[in-house]
């Protein structure tokens, strides 16, 4: 990860709505390391520094490897953000599906009350009237399916065949929403792990180049301040 003595790149328009949204889905520590690694690679690729770095064992191929890692990590960061967003969208979709299913169940329960007017009529129990089955997914899935099965043999006042079809579709949408959310979570976790591994590899190479810069352009010489800044180092303080 980025060192405490290395300047952290400042994002464009940090107060913009877009920046706020990006911060909410992208790991900022990983993003800072990737940005720093890319900057160090770009500086090390400059012709005016190549010979001095090569003398320290930092060849052009090594610099190119760091640049490639920065590009790959950037892509993984973006993908990780996308997957996090997808997971949030799936969560919203699940809640919407749940509300739609509960709304239909409530309408069916009302018709059951109309059909079986007495509050103590045991047939009302077939429609789970008074049961807070929305508290758990398992209970809602089970009870909604039981209501659908009951409607195949029971006739409620005001019920139409299309009402049952709509109920079946709503239940299916709710059940599928959990599958989508679980899949998005798995992909998001995998992508994040891949990104972390890539950034760790990038950090090792980035630090190696920075240590070479320390040897060639030490902080003890004020004339090296500009070069050190290019490589993400403090101008007046050695790298830890």
XYZ file of N, CA and C in Angstrom:
720
model
N 0.823 -1.184 0.000
C 0.000 0.000 0.000
C 0.868 1.248 0.000
N 0.282 2.394 -0.246
C 1.041 3.632 -0.313
C 1.672 3.925 1.036
N 2.911 4.453 1.013
C 3.643 4.748 2.232
C 3.157 6.042 2.854
N 3.345 6.140 4.189
C 2.887 7.332 4.902
C 3.653 8.568 4.481
N 4.902 8.376 3.977
C 5.691 9.535 3.597
C 5.570 9.847 2.112
N 4.713 9.109 1.420
C 4.490 9.361 0.001
C 3.242 10.198 -0.168
N 3.282 11.231 -1.008
C 2.097 12.076 -1.189
C 0.957 11.307 -1.815
N -0.224 11.493 -1.293
C -1.401 10.819 -1.839
C -1.978 11.652 -2.968
N -2.158 11.067 -4.165
C -2.706 11.816 -5.296
C -4.080 12.369 -4.963
N -4.331 13.606 -5.343
C -5.614 14.245 -5.084
C -6.547 14.017 -6.257
N -7.723 13.422 -6.038
C -8.653 13.170 -7.141
C -9.244 14.468 -7.673
N -9.633 14.446 -8.943
C -10.263 15.618 -9.539
C -11.635 15.826 -8.922
N -11.957 17.083 -8.643
C -13.286 17.441 -8.126
C -13.729 16.536 -6.981
N -13.020 16.512 -5.853
C -13.344 15.588 -4.762
C -14.728 15.794 -4.170
N -15.321 16.973 -4.400
C -16.645 17.238 -3.826
C -17.790 16.999 -4.808
N -17.449 16.573 -6.020
C -18.496 16.353 -7.019
C -19.310 15.122 -6.670
N -20.537 15.070 -7.204
C -21.408 13.925 -6.938
C -20.803 12.648 -7.502
N -20.162 12.754 -8.671
C -19.559 11.569 -9.283
C -18.454 11.028 -8.394
N -17.612 11.922 -7.868
C -16.516 11.502 -6.999
C -17.052 10.814 -5.749
N -18.153 11.347 -5.190
C -18.746 10.754 -3.997
C -19.256 9.343 -4.294
N -19.874 9.170 -5.456
C -20.387 7.851 -5.812
C -19.245 6.864 -5.992
N -18.159 7.310 -6.633
C -17.024 6.430 -6.857
C -16.381 6.028 -5.530
N -16.276 6.979 -4.598
C -15.680 6.663 -3.307
C -16.501 5.615 -2.562
N -17.776 5.592 -2.827
C -18.649 4.667 -2.111
C -18.507 3.235 -2.591
N -17.972 3.016 -3.778
C -17.889 1.653 -4.315
C -16.468 1.180 -4.581
N -15.475 2.082 -4.526
C -14.098 1.705 -4.807
C -13.249 1.879 -3.560
N -12.456 0.859 -3.217
C -11.570 0.923 -2.076
C -10.537 2.015 -2.297
N -10.557 3.041 -1.436
C -9.707 4.202 -1.645
C -8.230 3.917 -1.419
N -7.910 3.022 -0.494
C -6.508 2.672 -0.252
C -5.907 1.987 -1.474
N -6.665 1.060 -2.059
C -6.189 0.375 -3.257
C -6.070 1.357 -4.421
N -7.051 2.233 -4.543
C -7.048 3.210 -5.624
C -5.839 4.137 -5.523
N -5.514 4.572 -4.302
C -4.368 5.459 -4.098
C -3.066 4.770 -4.474
N -2.948 3.488 -4.112
C -1.732 2.740 -4.450
C -1.583 2.571 -5.948
N -2.682 2.286 -6.617
C -2.636 2.110 -8.071
C -2.250 3.420 -8.755
N -2.828 4.519 -8.296
C -2.505 5.827 -8.876
C -1.032 6.159 -8.674
N -0.524 5.895 -7.473
C 0.885 6.161 -7.175
C 1.784 5.268 -8.020
N 1.426 4.001 -8.135
C 2.228 3.082 -8.941
C 2.296 3.513 -10.391
N 1.166 3.967 -10.935
C 1.146 4.440 -12.311
C 2.008 5.672 -12.500
N 1.969 6.565 -11.512
C 2.760 7.793 -11.595
C 4.257 7.483 -11.541
N 4.639 6.554 -10.660
C 6.049 6.165 -10.546
C 6.523 5.506 -11.840
N 5.692 4.663 -12.421
C 6.048 4.007 -13.682
C 6.232 5.030 -14.797
N 5.343 6.017 -14.854
C 5.427 7.056 -15.892
C 6.701 7.878 -15.741
N 7.058 8.198 -14.487
C 8.276 8.977 -14.255
C 9.514 8.156 -14.608
N 9.511 6.889 -14.205
C 10.668 6.028 -14.456
C 10.871 5.754 -15.940
N 9.828 5.898 -16.736
C 9.922 5.637 -18.173
C 10.537 6.815 -18.942
N 10.723 7.938 -18.283
C 11.282 9.114 -18.953
C 12.743 8.885 -19.340
N 13.093 9.336 -20.509
C 14.441 9.121 -21.049
C 15.503 9.713 -20.133
N 15.238 10.877 -19.563
C 16.245 11.556 -18.756
C 16.590 10.824 -17.455
N 15.755 9.865 -17.052
C 16.033 9.132 -15.822
C 16.468 7.687 -16.092
N 16.300 7.228 -17.302
C 16.515 5.817 -17.631
C 17.925 5.324 -17.309
N 18.931 6.057 -17.702
C 20.312 5.605 -17.505
C 20.656 5.496 -16.023
N 20.268 6.514 -15.243
C 20.582 6.502 -13.814
C 19.867 5.352 -13.106
N 18.619 5.084 -13.481
C 17.873 3.987 -12.871
C 18.433 2.631 -13.303
N 18.849 2.538 -14.558
C 19.427 1.289 -15.059
C 20.699 0.950 -14.297
N 21.452 1.984 -13.925
C 22.672 1.765 -13.153
C 22.367 1.186 -11.777
N 21.140 1.417 -11.310
C 20.691 0.867 -10.030
C 19.953 -0.458 -10.201
N 19.926 -0.959 -11.426
C 19.290 -2.247 -11.688
C 17.832 -2.167 -12.094
N 17.344 -0.943 -12.311
C 15.956 -0.771 -12.753
C 15.945 -0.630 -14.269
N 15.738 -1.748 -14.948
C 15.733 -1.758 -16.405
C 14.365 -1.321 -16.948
N 14.348 -1.015 -18.245
C 13.115 -0.578 -18.894
C 12.021 -1.641 -18.780
N 12.402 -2.909 -18.829
C 11.420 -3.996 -18.748
C 10.741 -4.018 -17.383
N 11.502 -3.688 -16.346
C 10.941 -3.654 -14.992
C 9.928 -2.524 -14.864
N 10.275 -1.370 -15.446
C 9.368 -0.222 -15.437
C 8.094 -0.557 -16.201
N 8.244 -1.249 -17.321
C 7.089 -1.627 -18.135
C 6.172 -2.580 -17.366
N 6.776 -3.460 -16.577
C 5.986 -4.394 -15.773
C 5.126 -3.633 -14.761
N 5.721 -2.608 -14.140
C 4.962 -1.801 -13.174
C 3.807 -1.078 -13.867
N 4.072 -0.535 -15.045
C 3.027 0.168 -15.785
C 1.882 -0.785 -16.147
N 2.226 -2.000 -16.547
C 1.218 -2.999 -16.888
C 0.386 -3.382 -15.671
N 1.066 -3.554 -14.538
C 0.349 -3.881 -13.298
C -0.631 -2.772 -12.932
N -0.207 -1.522 -13.112
C -1.086 -0.388 -12.799
C -2.325 -0.404 -13.694
N -2.141 -0.725 -14.976
C -3.270 -0.785 -15.907
C -4.223 -1.919 -15.527
N -3.650 -3.078 -15.225
C -4.480 -4.237 -14.874
C -5.235 -3.989 -13.565
N -4.547 -3.386 -12.595
C -5.181 -3.096 -11.318
C -6.300 -2.071 -11.480
N -6.087 -1.107 -12.367
C -7.109 -0.099 -12.628
C -8.378 -0.748 -13.184
N -8.188 -1.697 -14.089
C -9.331 -2.409 -14.665
C -10.059 -3.221 -13.597
N -9.297 -3.866 -12.717
C -9.912 -4.658 -11.657
C -10.647 -3.770 -10.664
N -10.084 -2.596 -10.384
C -10.752 -1.656 -9.489
C -12.103 -1.234 -10.052
N -12.092 -0.922 -11.351
C -13.343 -0.533 -12.003
C -14.354 -1.650 -11.986
N -13.867 -2.873 -12.243
C -14.757 -4.031 -12.242
C -15.295 -4.294 -10.847
N -14.427 -4.127 -9.848
C -14.843 -4.320 -8.462
C -15.935 -3.331 -8.087
N -15.767 -2.081 -8.554
C -16.793 -1.065 -8.298
C -18.099 -1.408 -8.976
N -17.997 -1.922 -10.208
C -19.199 -2.323 -10.942
C -19.947 -3.422 -10.200
N -19.182 -4.418 -9.704
C -19.822 -5.542 -9.013
C -20.465 -5.094 -7.710
N -19.811 -4.145 -7.017
C -20.402 -3.629 -5.786
C -21.714 -2.917 -6.087
N -21.717 -2.177 -7.197
C -22.936 -1.480 -7.602
C -24.029 -2.480 -7.963
N -23.638 -3.539 -8.680
C -24.603 -4.565 -9.064
C -25.224 -5.199 -7.817
N -24.386 -5.427 -6.802
C -24.893 -6.029 -5.567
C -25.919 -5.114 -4.910
N -25.637 -3.809 -4.891
C -26.580 -2.862 -4.306
C -27.880 -2.825 -5.098
N -27.753 -2.885 -6.423
C -28.948 -2.888 -7.277
C -29.765 -4.143 -7.025
N -29.068 -5.284 -6.882
C -29.772 -6.534 -6.613
C -30.507 -6.476 -5.278
N -29.897 -5.811 -4.287
C -30.539 -5.667 -2.990
C -31.828 -4.845 -3.116
N -31.752 -3.787 -3.904
C -32.928 -2.949 -4.148
C -33.995 -3.760 -4.884
N -33.577 -4.537 -5.884
C -34.516 -5.368 -6.642
C -35.207 -6.383 -5.730
N -34.437 -6.943 -4.788
C -35.007 -7.915 -3.860
C -36.081 -7.268 -2.997
N -35.804 -6.069 -2.516
C -36.762 -5.373 -1.662
C -38.027 -5.017 -2.447
N -37.838 -4.598 -3.695
C -38.996 -4.277 -4.534
C -39.846 -5.519 -4.792
N -39.170 -6.649 -5.056
C -39.884 -7.902 -5.298
C -40.640 -8.345 -4.047
N -40.030 -8.130 -2.907
C -40.665 -8.493 -1.645
C -41.928 -7.667 -1.416
N -41.824 -6.363 -1.651
C -42.972 -5.475 -1.460
C -44.117 -5.855 -2.391
N -43.777 -6.206 -3.640
C -44.804 -6.580 -4.617
C -45.521 -7.854 -4.182
N -44.745 -8.817 -3.680
C -45.337 -10.075 -3.233
C -46.223 -9.858 -2.003
N -45.754 -9.074 -1.068
C -46.532 -8.806 0.142
C -47.836 -8.074 -0.180
N -47.776 -7.195 -1.163
C -48.972 -6.458 -1.563
C -50.042 -7.414 -2.096
N -49.636 -8.379 -2.899
C -50.576 -9.350 -3.452
C -51.129 -10.259 -2.359
N -50.255 -10.668 -1.446
C -50.709 -11.520 -0.340
C -51.736 -10.783 0.509
N -51.475 -9.503 0.746
C -52.408 -8.703 1.547
C -53.783 -8.640 0.890
N -53.799 -8.505 -0.437
C -55.079 -8.455 -1.155
C -55.815 -9.791 -1.050
N -55.062 -10.879 -1.144
C -55.662 -12.211 -1.041
C -56.197 -12.442 0.370
N -55.465 -11.997 1.367
C -55.928 -12.148 2.749
C -57.228 -11.373 2.997
N -57.320 -10.215 2.379
C -58.548 -9.423 2.509
C -59.727 -10.167 1.902
N -59.505 -10.807 0.754
C -60.576 -11.585 0.121
C -60.930 -12.805 0.958
N -59.929 -13.379 1.632
C -60.207 -14.523 2.509
C -61.079 -14.088 3.679
N -60.831 -12.880 4.185
C -61.662 -12.352 5.276
C -63.093 -12.125 4.807
N -63.233 -11.675 3.558
C -64.573 -11.461 2.996
C -65.294 -12.780 2.826
N -64.532 -13.802 2.444
C -65.136 -15.113 2.202
C -65.479 -15.813 3.514
N -64.569 -15.702 4.473
C -64.776 -16.330 5.782
C -64.894 -15.202 6.808
N -66.110 -14.731 7.021
C -66.356 -13.514 7.793
C -66.026 -13.624 9.282
N -66.209 -14.786 9.855
C -65.953 -14.927 11.283
C -64.447 -14.932 11.560
N -64.039 -14.122 12.533
C -62.610 -13.994 12.838
C -61.991 -15.300 13.318
N -62.830 -16.190 13.899
C -62.286 -17.454 14.403
C -62.465 -18.610 13.416
N -62.813 -18.301 12.183
C -62.979 -19.361 11.171
C -61.602 -19.968 10.881
N -61.430 -21.258 11.120
C -60.125 -21.904 10.932
C -59.621 -21.860 9.485
N -60.533 -21.662 8.546
C -60.105 -21.609 7.144
C -59.274 -20.364 6.845
N -59.395 -19.371 7.707
C -58.556 -18.175 7.551
C -57.067 -18.511 7.731
N -56.812 -19.550 8.527
C -55.423 -19.921 8.807
C -54.675 -20.343 7.544
N -55.438 -20.805 6.532
C -54.803 -21.214 5.276
C -54.156 -20.039 4.553
N -54.509 -18.826 4.976
C -53.981 -17.631 4.318
C -53.073 -16.807 5.251
N -52.716 -17.428 6.363
C -51.725 -16.853 7.298
C -52.101 -15.440 7.746
N -53.368 -15.217 7.946
C -53.841 -13.903 8.392
C -53.335 -13.628 9.801
N -52.690 -12.499 9.991
C -52.156 -12.126 11.288
C -50.739 -12.603 11.546
N -50.205 -13.417 10.628
C -48.843 -13.925 10.791
C -47.841 -12.972 10.149
N -46.810 -12.608 10.894
C -45.777 -11.715 10.342
C -44.736 -12.555 9.598
N -45.175 -13.148 8.505
C -44.288 -14.039 7.767
C -43.252 -13.290 6.925
N -43.337 -11.967 6.881
C -42.365 -11.210 6.089
C -41.055 -11.002 6.836
N -40.979 -11.475 8.095
C -39.782 -11.241 8.895
C -38.589 -12.071 8.421
N -38.846 -13.196 7.791
C -37.752 -14.011 7.263
C -38.074 -14.445 5.839
N -37.035 -14.583 5.037
C -37.215 -14.998 3.646
C -37.832 -16.394 3.567
N -37.334 -17.312 4.378
C -37.826 -18.689 4.329
C -39.324 -18.755 4.611
N -39.765 -18.007 5.631
C -41.181 -18.018 5.984
C -42.032 -17.420 4.878
N -41.548 -16.348 4.265
C -42.309 -15.716 3.187
C -42.383 -16.628 1.961
N -41.281 -17.258 1.610
C -41.277 -18.159 0.455
C -42.209 -19.343 0.697
N -42.137 -19.909 1.886
C -42.945 -21.089 2.209
C -44.437 -20.756 2.273
N -44.777 -19.699 2.987
C -46.183 -19.347 3.158
C -46.818 -18.880 1.849
N -46.057 -18.144 1.032
C -46.615 -17.673 -0.239
C -46.909 -18.850 -1.168
N -46.024 -19.854 -1.148
C -46.273 -21.038 -1.978
C -47.485 -21.808 -1.454
N -47.626 -21.851 -0.128
C -48.775 -22.547 0.467
C -50.081 -21.851 0.087
N -50.074 -20.536 0.035
C -51.274 -19.786 -0.368
C -51.618 -20.080 -1.818
N -50.588 -20.135 -2.664
C -50.805 -20.449 -4.085
C -51.449 -21.833 -4.222
N -50.947 -22.809 -3.472
C -51.499 -24.158 -3.527
C -52.941 -24.179 -3.017
N -53.233 -23.391 -1.989
C -54.587 -23.341 -1.433
C -55.568 -22.762 -2.443
N -55.113 -21.769 -3.203
C -55.983 -21.124 -4.185
C -56.364 -22.050 -5.342
N -55.642 -23.159 -5.479
C -55.972 -24.124 -6.527
C -57.250 -24.888 -6.184
N -57.574 -24.959 -4.895
C -58.751 -25.737 -4.468
C -59.757 -24.876 -3.728
N -59.436 -23.608 -3.517
C -60.326 -22.725 -2.766
C -60.767 -21.576 -3.665
N -61.990 -21.126 -3.482
C -62.516 -20.007 -4.261
C -62.849 -18.860 -3.324
N -62.133 -17.760 -3.503
C -62.350 -16.586 -2.656
C -63.170 -15.554 -3.406
N -63.950 -14.797 -2.683
C -64.764 -13.759 -3.296
C -63.853 -12.702 -3.953
N -64.152 -12.374 -5.177
C -63.413 -11.348 -5.895
C -62.150 -11.835 -6.586
N -61.753 -13.105 -6.346
C -60.528 -13.622 -6.962
C -60.760 -13.948 -8.428
N -59.733 -13.662 -9.269
C -59.765 -13.994 -10.692
C -58.576 -14.908 -10.993
N -58.671 -15.718 -12.036
C -57.549 -16.605 -12.387
C -56.239 -15.845 -12.580
N -56.329 -14.639 -13.108
C -55.118 -13.847 -13.352
C -54.450 -13.427 -12.043
N -55.237 -13.370 -10.959
C -54.665 -13.007 -9.658
C -53.673 -14.074 -9.187
N -54.025 -15.325 -9.428
C -53.152 -16.433 -9.033
C -51.877 -16.409 -9.880
N -52.056 -16.179 -11.169
C -50.902 -16.110 -12.072
C -49.960 -14.987 -11.649
N -50.525 -13.861 -11.296
C -49.724 -12.711 -10.857
C -48.977 -13.033 -9.563
N -49.649 -13.751 -8.676
C -49.027 -14.156 -7.413
C -47.847 -15.091 -7.661
N -48.024 -16.029 -8.574
C -46.952 -16.968 -8.912
C -45.741 -16.230 -9.492
N -46.020 -15.265 -10.375
C -44.942 -14.500 -10.999
C -44.198 -13.656 -9.967
N -44.958 -13.072 -9.027
C -44.344 -12.234 -7.992
C -43.468 -13.081 -7.071
N -43.938 -14.262 -6.743
C -43.148 -15.143 -5.869
C -41.869 -15.577 -6.585
N -41.979 -15.903 -7.853
C -40.808 -16.321 -8.620
C -39.776 -15.194 -8.680
N -40.240 -13.970 -8.885
C -39.335 -12.815 -8.944
C -38.616 -12.637 -7.610
N -39.333 -12.851 -6.530
C -38.731 -12.702 -5.198
C -37.684 -13.783 -4.946
N -37.999 -15.003 -5.291
C -37.058 -16.117 -5.105
C -35.806 -15.899 -5.960
N -36.007 -15.469 -7.200
C -34.867 -15.246 -8.096
C -33.994 -14.082 -7.651
N -34.574 -13.109 -6.965
C -33.795 -11.955 -6.522
C -32.704 -12.367 -5.543
N -32.960 -13.378 -4.738
C -31.960 -13.866 -3.792
C -30.815 -14.542 -4.533
N -31.136 -15.286 -5.591
C -30.115 -15.953 -6.388
C -29.198 -14.931 -7.041
N -29.781 -13.867 -7.575
C -28.995 -12.818 -8.232
C -28.086 -12.117 -7.241
N -28.612 -11.842 -6.052
C -27.828 -11.137 -5.038
C -26.659 -11.997 -4.570
N -26.898 -13.285 -4.372
C -25.834 -14.189 -3.930
C -24.738 -14.289 -4.977
N -25.151 -14.326 -6.252
C -24.180 -14.396 -7.336
C -23.341 -13.137 -7.421
N -23.991 -11.990 -7.269
C -23.273 -10.709 -7.326
C -22.281 -10.597 -6.182
N -22.661 -11.094 -5.002
C -21.778 -11.052 -3.833
C -20.542 -11.908 -4.072
N -20.727 -13.096 -4.634
C -19.606 -13.998 -4.883
C -18.624 -13.399 -5.880
N -19.168 -12.837 -6.965
C -18.307 -12.241 -7.993
C -17.573 -11.025 -7.442
N -18.277 -10.215 -6.661
C -17.671 -9.017 -6.079
C -16.521 -9.384 -5.151
N -16.718 -10.425 -4.331
C -15.683 -10.864 -3.401
C -14.456 -11.377 -4.144
N -14.684 -12.158 -5.193
C -13.580 -12.702 -5.991
C -12.795 -11.594 -6.676
N -13.514 -10.657 -7.280
C -12.859 -9.558 -7.989
C -12.036 -8.707 -7.032
N -12.569 -8.453 -5.852
C -11.841 -7.647 -4.870
C -10.556 -8.350 -4.441
N -10.624 -9.668 -4.248
C -9.441 -10.435 -3.854
C -8.374 -10.391 -4.949
N -8.808 -10.499 -6.193
C -7.874 -10.423 -7.316
C -7.218 -9.047 -7.372
N -8.013 -8.034 -7.118
C -7.500 -6.663 -7.141
C -6.469 -6.451 -6.039
N -6.762 -6.941 -4.848
C -5.825 -6.798 -3.729
C -4.494 -7.467 -4.042
N -4.537 -8.661 -4.632
C -3.315 -9.384 -4.968
C -2.500 -8.616 -6.004
N -3.191 -8.061 -6.975
C -2.510 -7.297 -8.030
C -1.858 -6.046 -7.458
N -2.556 -5.373 -6.568
C -2.026 -4.134 -5.982
C -0.837 -4.424 -5.077
N -0.853 -5.543 -4.375
C 0.295 -5.910 -3.545
C 1.535 -6.118 -4.406
N 1.369 -6.783 -5.529
C 2.484 -7.005 -6.457
C 2.988 -5.672 -7.003
N 2.049 -4.795 -7.322
C 2.393 -3.468 -7.832
C 3.177 -2.677 -6.785
N 2.753 -2.737 -5.534
C 3.402 -1.971 -4.471
C 4.859 -2.378 -4.283
N 5.124 -3.674 -4.413
C 6.504 -4.159 -4.267
C 7.407 -3.546 -5.339
N 6.963 -3.563 -6.575
C 7.760 -3.009 -7.679
C 7.863 -1.485 -7.561
N 6.793 -0.860 -7.162
C 6.814 0.602 -7.006
C 7.843 1.020 -5.974
N 7.890 0.306 -4.847
C 8.838 0.637 -3.796
C 10.283 0.396 -4.242
N 10.489 -0.638 -5.026
C 11.843 -0.927 -5.509
C 12.378 0.225 -6.360
N 11.510 0.752 -7.213
C 11.918 1.894 -8.029
C 12.167 3.117 -7.151
N 11.311 3.348 -6.198
C 11.472 4.510 -5.316
C 12.759 4.426 -4.488
N 13.123 3.221 -4.057
C 14.377 3.081 -3.322
C 15.580 3.380 -4.225
N 15.456 2.999 -5.488
C 16.528 3.319 -6.435
C 16.637 4.828 -6.610
N 15.488 5.486 -6.646
C 15.464 6.949 -6.754
C 16.111 7.565 -5.514
N 15.861 6.991 -4.365
C 16.472 7.466 -3.121
C 17.994 7.442 -3.219
N 18.506 6.376 -3.828
C 19.955 6.231 -3.931
C 20.565 7.251 -4.892
N 19.847 7.527 -5.988
C 20.374 8.428 -7.017
C 20.105 9.894 -6.689
N 18.892 10.161 -6.191
C 18.496 11.547 -5.910
C 18.035 11.656 -4.452
N 18.968 11.655 -3.508
C 18.620 11.681 -2.081
C 17.961 12.983 -1.643
N 17.228 12.902 -0.545
C 16.508 14.077 -0.032
C 17.453 15.108 0.582
N 18.684 14.714 0.815
C 19.647 15.641 1.423
C 20.065 16.761 0.475
N 19.819 16.566 -0.818
C 20.165 17.593 -1.809
C 18.879 18.304 -2.256
N 18.713 19.575 -1.930
C 17.507 20.326 -2.297
C 17.250 20.348 -3.804
N 18.299 20.185 -4.611
C 18.128 20.217 -6.056
C 17.339 19.004 -6.569
N 17.233 17.992 -5.736
C 16.515 16.772 -6.147
C 15.021 16.830 -5.844
N 14.559 17.923 -5.252
C 13.164 18.008 -4.820
C 12.167 17.741 -5.941
N 12.376 18.360 -7.094
C 11.450 18.194 -8.209
C 11.375 16.761 -8.698
N 12.537 16.125 -8.830
C 12.579 14.732 -9.302
C 11.890 13.813 -8.288
N 12.156 14.045 -7.033
C 11.564 13.203 -5.991
C 10.033 13.294 -5.998
N 9.532 14.487 -6.234
C 8.076 14.651 -6.303
C 7.497 13.843 -7.469
N 8.216 13.812 -8.574
C 7.740 13.037 -9.736
C 7.570 11.566 -9.386
N 8.431 11.089 -8.487
C 8.384 9.677 -8.110
C 7.572 9.428 -6.837
N 6.780 10.434 -6.454
C 5.900 10.260 -5.299
C 6.621 10.238 -3.972
N 7.793 10.867 -3.898
C 8.561 10.916 -2.661
C 8.545 12.316 -2.063
N 8.659 12.395 -0.757
C 8.767 13.697 -0.114
C 10.110 14.319 -0.483
N 10.139 15.560 -0.838
C 11.368 16.198 -1.313
C 12.433 16.343 -0.244
N 12.025 16.451 1.012
C 12.996 16.747 2.076
C 13.051 15.660 3.165
N 12.578 14.471 2.821
C 12.557 13.409 3.812
C 12.782 12.071 3.117
N 13.690 11.237 3.662
C 13.965 9.932 3.020
C 12.787 8.976 3.144
N 12.716 8.071 2.222
C 11.666 7.053 2.233
C 11.970 6.027 3.321
N 10.942 5.593 4.039
C 11.116 4.609 5.098
C 11.323 3.217 4.524
